[in-house]
Coordinates of C-alpha atoms and ligand atoms in Angstrom, one line a residue:
M29 CA 0.0 0.0 0.0
T30 CA 1.3 3.4 -0.8
S31 CA 0.9 6.7 1.1
G32 CA -2.5 8.0 1.9
S33 CA -4.0 10.5 -0.6
L34 CA -7.0 12.8 -0.6
A35 CA -8.9 10.3 -2.8
E36 CA -8.5 7.6 -0.2
A37 CA -10.5 9.3 2.6
P38 CA -13.9 7.8 3.0
K39 CA -15.4 11.2 3.9
P40 CA -13.9 14.4 5.2
K41 CA -13.8 14.4 9.0
R42 CA -12.4 17.2 11.1
L43 CA -9.5 16.5 13.5
I44 CA -8.1 18.9 16.0
V45 CA -4.4 18.1 16.9
V46 CA -3.2 19.8 20.0
G47 CA 0.6 20.2 20.2
S48 CA 3.4 20.6 17.8
G49 CA 6.1 18.1 18.8
I50 CA 6.8 15.1 16.6
A51 CA 3.5 13.4 17.3
G52 CA 1.4 16.4 16.6
L53 CA 3.2 17.6 13.4
Y54 CA 3.5 14.1 11.9
S55 CA -0.1 13.1 12.7
A56 CA -1.5 16.4 11.4
L57 CA 0.4 15.9 8.1
L58 CA -0.8 12.3 7.7
A59 CA -4.4 13.2 8.5
A60 CA -4.4 16.1 6.0
E61 CA -2.8 13.9 3.4
A62 CA -5.6 11.4 3.9
G63 CA -8.2 14.1 3.2
A64 CA -9.2 15.1 6.8
E65 CA -9.8 18.7 7.7
V66 CA -7.1 19.3 10.2
V67 CA -6.7 22.1 12.8
L68 CA -3.2 22.1 14.4
L69 CA -3.3 24.1 17.7
T70 CA -0.2 24.9 19.7
K71 CA 0.2 27.1 22.7
G72 CA 3.4 28.7 21.6
A73 CA 5.2 28.8 18.2
L74 CA 5.4 25.6 16.2
A75 CA 9.0 25.0 17.3
D76 CA 8.2 25.2 21.0
S77 CA 8.3 21.5 21.9
N78 CA 10.4 18.9 23.7
T79 CA 11.0 17.4 20.3
Y80 CA 13.0 20.4 19.3
F81 CA 15.5 19.7 22.1
A82 CA 16.0 16.0 21.4
Q83 CA 19.7 15.4 20.7
G84 CA 20.5 11.7 20.5
G85 CA 18.1 10.6 17.8
I86 CA 15.5 8.0 16.9
S87 CA 16.0 4.3 17.4
A88 CA 15.0 2.1 14.6
V89 CA 16.0 -1.2 13.0
L90 CA 16.0 -0.4 9.3
D91 CA 15.6 -2.5 6.2
E92 CA 19.3 -3.1 6.3
P93 CA 20.1 -3.1 10.0
A94 CA 23.6 -2.8 11.4
P95 CA 25.4 -6.2 11.5
G96 CA 24.1 -8.2 14.3
D97 CA 21.0 -6.1 14.9
T98 CA 17.4 -7.2 14.6
V99 CA 13.9 -5.9 15.4
A100 CA 13.8 -8.7 18.0
A101 CA 16.9 -7.2 19.7
H102 CA 15.3 -3.8 19.7
I103 CA 12.2 -5.3 21.3
A104 CA 14.3 -7.1 23.9
D105 CA 16.2 -4.0 24.8
T106 CA 13.0 -2.0 25.2
L107 CA 11.5 -4.6 27.5
N108 CA 14.7 -4.9 29.5
A109 CA 15.0 -1.1 30.0
G110 CA 11.3 -1.0 30.9
A111 CA 11.9 -3.2 34.0
G112 CA 9.4 -5.8 32.9
H113 CA 6.5 -3.3 33.1
C114 CA 6.0 -2.7 29.3
D115 CA 3.0 -3.8 27.3
E116 CA 4.7 -6.4 25.0
E117 CA 2.3 -5.9 22.2
A118 CA 2.8 -2.2 22.2
V119 CA 6.6 -2.8 22.1
R120 CA 6.3 -5.2 19.3
V121 CA 4.3 -2.6 17.3
L122 CA 6.7 0.1 18.1
C123 CA 9.9 -1.7 17.0
T124 CA 8.3 -3.6 14.0
E125 CA 6.7 -0.5 12.5
A126 CA 9.6 1.9 13.2
R127 CA 11.0 1.6 9.7
M128 CA 7.7 2.6 8.1
D129 CA 7.6 5.8 9.9
I130 CA 11.3 6.6 9.4
A131 CA 10.3 6.3 5.7
G132 CA 7.3 8.5 6.4
L133 CA 9.6 11.2 7.8
G134 CA 11.7 11.0 4.6
R135 CA 8.6 11.8 2.6
F136 CA 8.2 14.9 4.7
G137 CA 11.7 16.1 4.1
V138 CA 13.6 14.8 7.1
R139 CA 17.2 13.7 6.3
F140 CA 19.4 11.7 8.7
D141 CA 23.2 11.7 8.9
H142 CA 25.0 9.2 6.7
D143 CA 28.5 7.7 6.9
D144 CA 31.2 7.9 4.3
D145 CA 29.8 4.9 2.5
G146 CA 26.4 6.6 2.2
D147 CA 24.7 4.3 4.8
P148 CA 22.7 5.7 7.7
S149 CA 25.1 6.6 10.5
L150 CA 23.9 4.7 13.5
G151 CA 24.8 5.8 17.1
L152 CA 24.9 3.6 20.2
E153 CA 23.1 4.7 23.4
A154 CA 22.8 3.2 26.9
A155 CA 20.9 -0.2 27.2
H156 CA 20.9 -0.7 23.4
S157 CA 22.6 -4.0 22.4
A158 CA 23.6 -2.6 19.0
P159 CA 24.1 0.8 17.3
R160 CA 20.7 1.7 15.9
I161 CA 20.2 5.4 16.7
L162 CA 19.5 7.6 13.6
H163 CA 20.6 11.1 14.1
A164 CA 20.6 14.4 12.2
G165 CA 23.0 17.3 12.3
G166 CA 25.1 15.2 14.7
D167 CA 23.4 16.0 17.9
A168 CA 20.6 18.3 16.6
T169 CA 18.2 15.5 15.7
G170 CA 15.1 17.0 17.3
A171 CA 15.7 20.4 15.8
R172 CA 16.3 19.0 12.3
V173 CA 13.3 16.7 12.4
A174 CA 11.1 19.5 13.8
A175 CA 12.3 22.0 11.2
A176 CA 11.6 19.7 8.3
L177 CA 8.1 18.8 9.6
I178 CA 7.3 22.4 10.4
K179 CA 8.3 23.4 6.9
T180 CA 5.9 20.8 5.4
V181 CA 3.1 21.8 7.8
L182 CA 3.5 25.4 6.6
D183 CA 3.4 24.3 3.0
F184 CA 0.2 22.4 3.8
H185 CA -1.1 25.5 5.6
A186 CA -0.3 27.7 2.6
A187 CA -2.2 25.2 0.4
G188 CA -5.2 25.3 2.7
R189 CA -4.8 21.7 3.8
I190 CA -4.0 22.4 7.5
Q191 CA -5.3 25.2 9.6
V192 CA -2.5 26.3 12.0
I193 CA -3.4 28.2 15.2
G194 CA -0.3 29.3 17.2
H195 CA -0.3 30.8 20.7
G196 CA -3.6 29.2 21.4
Q197 CA -3.7 27.5 24.9
V198 CA -6.4 24.9 25.1
T199 CA -8.2 25.3 28.4
S200 CA -10.8 22.6 28.2
L201 CA -12.2 19.8 26.1
S202 CA -15.8 20.3 25.0
L203 CA -18.1 17.3 25.8
D204 CA -21.4 16.4 24.4
S205 CA -23.2 13.3 25.8
G206 CA -19.8 12.0 27.1
R207 CA -18.0 12.5 23.8
V208 CA -15.3 15.0 23.1
V209 CA -16.5 17.3 20.3
G210 CA -14.0 20.1 20.3
V211 CA -11.9 22.4 22.4
T212 CA -12.0 25.8 24.1
F213 CA -8.8 27.8 23.9
L214 CA -7.4 31.1 24.9
Q215 CA -5.7 33.2 22.3
H216 CA -4.5 36.8 22.7
G217 CA -6.7 37.2 25.8
R218 CA -9.9 35.9 24.2
W219 CA -11.8 32.6 24.6
Q220 CA -12.5 30.7 21.4
D221 CA -14.2 27.4 20.6
I222 CA -13.7 24.9 17.7
R223 CA -15.7 21.8 17.1
A224 CA -14.4 18.6 15.5
D225 CA -15.1 14.9 15.1
A226 CA -12.2 14.1 17.4
V227 CA -9.4 15.8 19.3
L228 CA -5.8 14.3 19.3
L229 CA -3.8 15.3 22.3
A230 CA 0.0 15.5 21.4
T231 CA 0.9 17.9 24.1
G232 CA 4.1 16.2 25.4
G233 CA 5.2 15.9 29.0
A234 CA 5.7 17.8 32.2
G235 CA 9.3 18.4 33.1
Q236 CA 8.3 21.7 34.6
L237 CA 7.0 19.7 37.6
F238 CA 10.6 19.6 38.8
A239 CA 13.3 22.2 39.6
Q240 CA 15.9 20.7 37.3
T241 CA 14.6 19.6 33.9
T242 CA 15.8 19.0 30.3
N243 CA 12.4 20.1 29.1
P244 CA 11.5 23.6 27.8
S245 CA 9.1 25.9 29.6
V246 CA 6.1 24.6 27.6
A247 CA 6.2 21.2 29.3
T248 CA 3.5 21.8 31.9
A249 CA 1.3 18.6 31.8
D250 CA -1.5 20.4 29.8
G251 CA -2.8 17.3 27.9
L252 CA -2.8 15.1 30.9
A253 CA -4.8 17.6 32.9
L254 CA -7.2 18.3 30.1
A255 CA -7.8 14.6 29.6
R256 CA -8.2 13.9 33.3
R257 CA -10.7 16.7 33.8
A258 CA -12.7 15.2 30.9
G259 CA -12.7 11.9 32.8
A260 CA -10.1 10.0 30.8
E261 CA -8.2 7.3 32.6
V262 CA -4.5 7.8 33.3
T263 CA -1.9 5.3 34.5
D264 CA 1.8 4.7 35.4
L265 CA 2.3 8.2 36.7
E266 CA 4.8 7.2 39.3
F267 CA 7.3 6.6 36.6
F268 CA 9.1 9.8 35.7
Q269 CA 12.5 9.4 34.0
F270 CA 15.5 11.6 35.1
H271 CA 18.2 12.0 32.5
P272 CA 21.5 11.4 34.1
T273 CA 23.6 14.1 32.4
C274 CA 22.1 17.5 32.3
M275 CA 24.9 20.1 32.6
V276 CA 25.0 22.0 35.8
R277 CA 25.6 25.7 35.3
T278 CA 26.2 28.3 37.9
G279 CA 24.4 31.7 37.7
D280 CA 27.6 33.2 36.3
A281 CA 27.9 30.6 33.6
L282 CA 24.2 31.1 32.7
E283 CA 24.7 34.8 32.5
A284 CA 27.9 34.5 30.3
E285 CA 26.1 32.0 28.1
G286 CA 23.1 34.2 27.7
N287 CA 21.0 31.1 27.1
T288 CA 18.8 29.6 29.8
D289 CA 17.6 26.6 27.7
P290 CA 18.4 23.3 29.4
L291 CA 21.7 21.9 28.4
L292 CA 21.3 18.2 28.0
I293 CA 24.4 16.1 27.3
S294 CA 23.2 13.4 25.1
E295 CA 23.4 9.7 26.1
A296 CA 25.0 9.2 22.8
V297 CA 28.1 10.8 24.3
R298 CA 28.3 7.9 26.8
G299 CA 27.6 5.7 23.8
E300 CA 30.8 7.0 22.2
G301 CA 32.7 6.2 25.4
A302 CA 32.4 9.1 27.9
I303 CA 32.7 8.1 31.5
L304 CA 31.3 9.5 34.8
V305 CA 33.6 10.5 37.6
D306 CA 33.0 12.0 41.0
A307 CA 34.6 15.0 42.6
N308 CA 37.6 12.9 43.6
G309 CA 38.1 11.9 39.9
Q310 CA 37.0 8.3 40.7
R311 CA 34.9 6.4 38.1
F312 CA 32.0 5.0 40.1
M313 CA 29.3 3.5 37.8
A314 CA 30.9 0.1 37.7
D315 CA 30.3 -0.2 41.4
Y316 CA 26.6 0.1 40.8
H317 CA 25.9 -1.9 37.6
P318 CA 27.9 -4.2 35.4
D319 CA 27.1 -2.1 32.3
A320 CA 28.5 1.0 34.1
E321 CA 27.8 4.2 32.1
L322 CA 25.7 2.2 29.6
A323 CA 23.3 0.8 32.2
P324 CA 19.6 1.7 31.7
R325 CA 18.9 5.4 32.3
D326 CA 17.0 5.0 35.6
V327 CA 19.9 3.0 37.0
V328 CA 22.5 5.6 36.0
S329 CA 20.5 8.5 37.5
R330 CA 19.8 6.7 40.7
S331 CA 23.4 5.6 41.0
I332 CA 24.6 9.2 40.7
A333 CA 22.1 10.2 43.4
L334 CA 23.1 7.4 45.7
H335 CA 26.8 8.0 45.1
L336 CA 26.5 11.7 45.9
A337 CA 24.6 10.8 49.1
A338 CA 27.3 8.3 50.1
L339 CA 30.0 10.9 49.5
G340 CA 28.1 13.3 51.8
D341 CA 27.3 15.7 49.0
P342 CA 23.7 14.8 48.1
N343 CA 23.1 18.2 46.6
G344 CA 26.1 18.1 44.4
H345 CA 27.0 16.9 41.0
V346 CA 29.3 14.5 39.2
F347 CA 31.4 15.0 36.1
L348 CA 31.1 13.6 32.5
D349 CA 34.5 13.1 31.1
A350 CA 34.4 13.1 27.3
T351 CA 38.1 13.7 26.9
V352 CA 38.6 10.0 26.7
I353 CA 36.6 10.0 23.4
E354 CA 38.8 12.6 21.8
E355 CA 41.9 10.6 22.9
E356 CA 40.6 7.5 21.2
R357 CA 38.8 9.0 18.1
G358 CA 41.2 11.8 17.4
K359 CA 41.2 15.6 17.9
G360 CA 38.1 17.3 16.6
F361 CA 35.8 14.2 16.9
L362 CA 33.6 15.8 19.5
E363 CA 33.1 19.0 17.5
K364 CA 32.2 17.0 14.4
R365 CA 29.9 14.4 16.1
F366 CA 28.3 16.7 18.7
P367 CA 28.4 20.2 17.3
T368 CA 25.5 21.6 19.3
I369 CA 26.9 20.3 22.7
S370 CA 30.4 21.5 21.8
K371 CA 29.0 25.0 21.1
R372 CA 26.8 25.1 24.2
T373 CA 29.5 23.8 26.6
R374 CA 31.9 26.3 25.2
Q375 CA 29.4 29.1 25.7
A376 CA 29.0 27.9 29.3
G377 CA 32.8 28.2 29.8
F378 CA 34.0 24.6 29.3
D379 CA 36.2 23.0 26.7
W380 CA 34.8 19.5 27.0
S381 CA 37.5 18.1 24.7
R382 CA 40.0 18.9 27.4
E383 CA 38.1 18.9 30.7
P384 CA 35.2 17.0 32.4
V385 CA 31.9 18.9 32.7
P386 CA 29.6 19.0 35.7
V387 CA 26.4 17.1 35.3
A388 CA 23.5 15.9 37.4
P389 CA 20.2 14.1 36.8
A390 CA 17.2 16.2 35.6
A391 CA 13.6 15.5 34.9
H392 CA 13.3 14.3 31.3
Y393 CA 10.4 12.1 30.3
W394 CA 7.1 10.9 31.8
M395 CA 6.5 7.2 31.1
G396 CA 2.9 7.3 32.4
G397 CA 0.1 9.3 30.9
V398 CA -3.4 9.1 29.4
V399 CA -4.3 5.4 28.8
T400 CA -4.6 4.6 25.1
D401 CA -5.0 1.5 23.0
L402 CA -2.7 0.8 20.1
Y403 CA -4.7 3.3 18.0
G404 CA -4.4 6.3 20.3
R405 CA -8.0 5.8 21.6
T406 CA -8.5 6.9 25.2
S407 CA -11.4 5.9 27.5
V408 CA -13.4 9.0 26.4
P409 CA -15.0 8.8 23.0
G410 CA -13.7 11.3 20.6
L411 CA -10.4 11.8 22.5
L412 CA -7.2 10.5 21.1
A413 CA -3.7 10.8 22.5
A414 CA -0.2 10.1 21.2
G415 CA 3.4 10.7 22.2
E416 CA 4.6 11.5 25.7
V417 CA 1.2 12.5 27.0
A418 CA -0.2 9.1 26.2
C419 CA 0.5 5.8 27.9
T420 CA 0.4 2.8 25.5
G421 CA 2.6 0.9 27.9
V422 CA 5.4 0.9 25.4
Q423 CA 7.9 2.7 27.8
G424 CA 7.2 0.5 30.9
A425 CA 8.8 1.8 34.1
N426 CA 11.8 3.3 32.3
R427 CA 12.0 4.3 28.7
L428 CA 14.8 3.1 26.5
A429 CA 16.9 5.9 25.1
S430 CA 15.7 7.4 21.8
N431 CA 12.4 5.5 21.8
S432 CA 10.4 8.7 22.5
L433 CA 10.5 10.3 19.1
L434 CA 9.8 6.9 17.7
E435 CA 6.8 6.5 19.9
G436 CA 5.4 9.9 18.7
L437 CA 5.8 8.8 15.1
V438 CA 4.4 5.2 15.3
F439 CA 1.5 5.9 17.6
G440 CA 0.8 9.4 16.1
R441 CA 0.2 7.6 12.8
R442 CA -1.8 4.9 14.4
A443 CA -4.0 7.5 16.2
V444 CA -4.8 9.0 12.8
E445 CA -5.6 5.5 11.5
G446 CA -7.9 5.0 14.4
F447 CA -9.5 8.4 13.7
L448 CA -10.1 7.5 10.1
G449 CA -11.5 4.1 11.0
R450 CA -8.6 2.3 9.4
S451 CA -7.5 0.4 12.5
S452 CA -8.9 -2.8 11.0
T453 CA -8.0 -2.1 7.4
G454 CA -4.3 -1.6 7.5
P455 CA -1.7 1.1 7.9
L456 CA -2.3 4.6 6.7
A457 CA 1.0 5.8 5.3
P458 CA 3.7 3.3 5.2
A459 CA 5.9 3.2 2.2
L460 CA 7.2 -0.1 3.3
A461 CA 5.8 -3.3 4.8
P462 CA 6.9 -4.3 8.3
R463 CA 9.9 -6.6 8.5
T464 CA 9.1 -10.2 8.6
G465 CA 11.2 -12.9 10.3
D466 CA 11.7 -11.0 13.5
R467 CA 9.8 -12.5 16.4
L468 CA 8.9 -11.0 19.6
A469 CA 11.7 -11.5 22.1
G470 CA 10.9 -12.9 25.5
S471 CA 10.0 -10.6 28.4
A472 CA 12.8 -9.3 30.4
A473 CA 10.8 -9.4 33.6
G474 CA 12.8 -10.8 36.4
S475 CA 16.1 -10.1 34.8
D476 CA 18.8 -8.7 37.1
A477 CA 19.2 -5.5 35.2
H478 CA 18.1 -3.6 38.4
A479 CA 20.7 -4.9 40.7
T480 CA 21.1 -1.5 42.3
T481 CA 17.7 -1.6 43.9
A482 CA 19.6 -3.5 46.7
L483 CA 21.3 -0.2 47.5
S484 CA 18.6 1.1 49.7
G485 CA 20.3 2.9 52.5
P486 CA 18.6 5.7 54.3
L487 CA 18.2 8.8 52.2
E488 CA 20.4 11.7 53.0
L489 CA 18.4 14.7 52.0
P490 CA 20.1 17.6 50.2
V491 CA 20.6 20.5 52.6
D492 CA 18.1 22.6 50.8
D493 CA 15.6 19.8 50.9
R494 CA 15.9 19.4 54.7
S495 CA 15.3 23.0 55.2
F496 CA 12.3 22.7 52.8
A497 CA 10.9 19.9 55.0
S498 CA 11.0 21.9 58.2
K499 CA 9.6 25.1 56.7
A500 CA 5.9 25.9 56.5
V501 CA 4.9 25.3 52.9
G502 CA 3.5 28.8 52.3
A503 CA 1.4 29.9 49.4
F504 CA 1.4 28.2 46.0
S505 CA 4.0 29.3 43.5
R506 CA 5.5 27.5 40.6
P507 CA 9.0 27.5 42.0
A508 CA 7.7 26.2 45.3
L509 CA 5.9 23.4 43.5
R510 CA 9.0 22.5 41.6
R511 CA 11.2 22.5 44.7
L512 CA 8.7 20.3 46.5
M513 CA 8.5 17.8 43.8
T514 CA 12.3 17.6 43.4
A515 CA 12.8 17.2 47.2
K516 CA 10.1 14.7 47.9
A517 CA 9.1 12.9 44.7
G518 CA 12.3 13.0 42.6
V519 CA 15.0 10.3 41.9
L520 CA 15.0 8.9 45.4
R521 CA 11.7 8.6 47.3
T522 CA 10.4 7.4 50.7
G523 CA 6.9 6.9 52.0
Q524 CA 7.6 9.8 54.5
L525 CA 8.7 12.2 51.8
L526 CA 5.7 11.3 49.5
A527 CA 3.3 11.8 52.4
E528 CA 4.8 15.2 53.1
A529 CA 4.5 16.0 49.4
A530 CA 0.8 15.0 49.3
E531 CA 0.1 17.2 52.4
A532 CA 1.8 20.2 50.8
L533 CA 0.0 19.7 47.5
G534 CA -3.3 19.5 49.3
S535 CA -2.7 22.7 51.2
W536 CA -2.3 24.5 47.9
E537 CA -5.8 23.6 46.8
G538 CA -7.0 26.9 48.4
D539 CA -4.8 28.8 45.9
V540 CA -5.2 26.7 42.8
V541 CA -8.1 24.3 42.3
P542 CA -6.5 21.6 40.1
L543 CA -9.7 19.9 39.0
E544 CA -11.4 23.1 37.9
V545 CA -10.6 25.2 34.8
P546 CA -9.4 28.6 36.1
D547 CA -11.6 31.5 35.2
S548 CA -8.5 33.5 34.1
L549 CA -7.3 35.0 30.8
D550 CA -3.7 34.3 31.9
P551 CA -2.3 31.2 30.2
R552 CA 0.2 30.8 33.1
E553 CA -2.6 30.3 35.6
H554 CA -4.0 27.5 33.5
E555 CA -0.5 25.9 33.4
D556 CA -0.2 26.2 37.2
S557 CA -3.5 24.4 37.6
N558 CA -2.4 21.7 35.2
L559 CA 0.9 21.3 37.0
L560 CA -0.7 21.0 40.4
L561 CA -3.2 18.4 39.2
A562 CA -0.3 16.4 37.6
A563 CA 1.8 16.6 40.7
Q564 CA -1.1 15.3 42.8
L565 CA -1.7 12.4 40.4
L566 CA 2.0 11.6 40.3
V567 CA 2.4 11.6 44.1
H568 CA -0.7 9.6 44.6
A569 CA 0.6 6.9 42.2
A570 CA 4.0 7.0 43.8
R571 CA 2.4 6.4 47.3
E572 CA 0.4 3.5 45.9
R573 CA 3.5 1.7 44.6
R574 CA 5.5 0.8 47.7
E575 CA 8.1 -1.3 46.0
S576 CA 10.9 0.1 43.7
L577 CA 10.4 -0.5 40.0
G578 CA 12.3 1.2 37.1
A579 CA 12.3 4.9 37.6
H580 CA 10.2 4.7 40.8
Y581 CA 12.7 4.1 43.5
R582 CA 11.7 3.8 47.2
S583 CA 14.9 4.2 49.2
D584 CA 13.1 3.3 52.4
G585 CA 12.0 0.0 51.0
V586 CA 9.3 -0.3 53.6
K587 CA 5.5 -0.7 53.3
E588 CA 3.5 2.1 54.7
P589 CA -0.1 2.2 55.9
D590 CA -2.8 2.2 53.2
V591 CA -3.0 5.4 51.2
V592 CA -6.4 7.1 51.6
D593 CA -7.8 8.4 48.3
D594 CA -8.3 12.2 48.3
F595 CA -10.4 12.0 45.2
D596 CA -13.7 10.2 44.6
K597 CA -12.6 8.3 41.5
P598 CA -9.9 5.7 41.0
Y599 CA -7.0 7.2 39.1
T600 CA -5.9 4.3 37.1
M601 CA -7.2 1.5 35.0
S602 CA -5.5 -1.4 33.5
R603 CA -4.3 -0.8 29.9
K604 CA -6.0 -4.1 29.2
A605 CA -9.4 -2.8 30.2
S606 CA -11.6 -2.1 27.2
L607 CA -11.5 1.3 25.7
V608 CA -14.8 2.8 24.6
N609 CA -13.7 5.4 22.1
D610 CA -15.3 5.2 18.7
Ligands
SIN23 C1 19.7 11.9 24.7 O1 20.1 12.3 23.6 O2 20.4 11.5 25.6 C2 18.2 12.0 24.9 C3 17.6 10.9 24.1 C4 16.3 10.4 24.7 O3 15.8 11.0 25.7 O4 15.8 9.4 24.2

């Protein structure tokens, strides 16, 4: 089957896509190509998304995979990293269909880096058993992918095929007899409404819940909150991934750099051989996991936190030493392979080809989200979700590196197929058939990949966090919320800390009512309310799961008395439960 075309659409239907990261842009293009009326709504400019900041790339086993690589190996790695908590069918779909959507990106103008022989240049990242990470512009993958898709979206817009609405903050979903039939949004201080046959949430994540994050300022849990207020089921919210290597910059460095965007140092740098050392210059990761710096991401972040606590500097940072790469691969390698990171570290006052750079874990990606089936359908008719806001179960308790852009692609396309009623008649836009011959690898549940969960000593709180605990919480503010979540619901958690977090979040309900849409023309107040609701949901889920799993690490390792629900409805449902949409 070839790409969708206008003639193939059974009848024009209207789809509102909310969000302009990879899932939103790609699904808007596919739906428009198939003849749907598409409205693409985003709360900032089209380029304001997490996708734009992605460095490492997109994992995929292509038609001609690297020697020794298979789709089955990609599936096994995803299941392993996910700590046995992934939905195996979703993982099989993700890894098997990856190559279709990589081809789909090519149709929309995305070009990946190639090696000297003209083959795709494939990077290695932590917890992948083979190099399979496609990248663009070296370490500017997200920016390159977003730029190409945005250009195509604007071409479609100019041709009258996609209506683009920027700087429009969706404040609520419109419901009619239990079905989502449109959205209300705020634009330039005015309320507006649009109606549609369905709404696809592709609003990304919620890194702004935490004080340190790799996410841009737009990542404020909007889609999750919209869906929850409309009654959609959400799940796995206790699993928030912290990226181990976000560069730590002092106020002076930030001022000198003149750029406050988060400075992620891609996992691909460790894939090329960079190591982590502590303030004494000691390499420590091998003490925590046999795969050392290439252990799954949750393990590396947690090991950094535990190591700093053991050194008596829980509030500190470690160092990423990439000089070893330059020694091995030759002078100039870092600049060529990682031009963006080279430039940004230089601006921050470091020559990373000659000296280690300070890094610490930062909130990066939410594995949980709005429950969907494999066609983006949520528990509310007319409401679809794809990408980070959704939870298909593909990321389990800890996402495998570079599977997030891929998830946005594969499940963004499938959501459009679900919308067009093609979920039973075959894929919408693949230029290629799925690979055959690769079988689903066995589940990794019960593997010993999480050996470090034995390291459950008492948590030494950072100095700032101890003082936070003893202070009265005070009135709600976004910085206070972010400090609270970092101190009490971050990389290392205990029942006591989570209980304190729940109490503080509850006390803020007088200032911000999370389950109500604020009667305010200020978009920031809507974001605050979304963040508070998301924080409550996350902390509730974290209190319910008393054992450590993946990115959810209970350093106390004890059971606590039953958590009492503050809300009248259950928060979660099994992904296996039947979904009623459409
Ligand atoms: C990175 O480049 O390390 C981020 C990639 C990802 O989050 O998958």
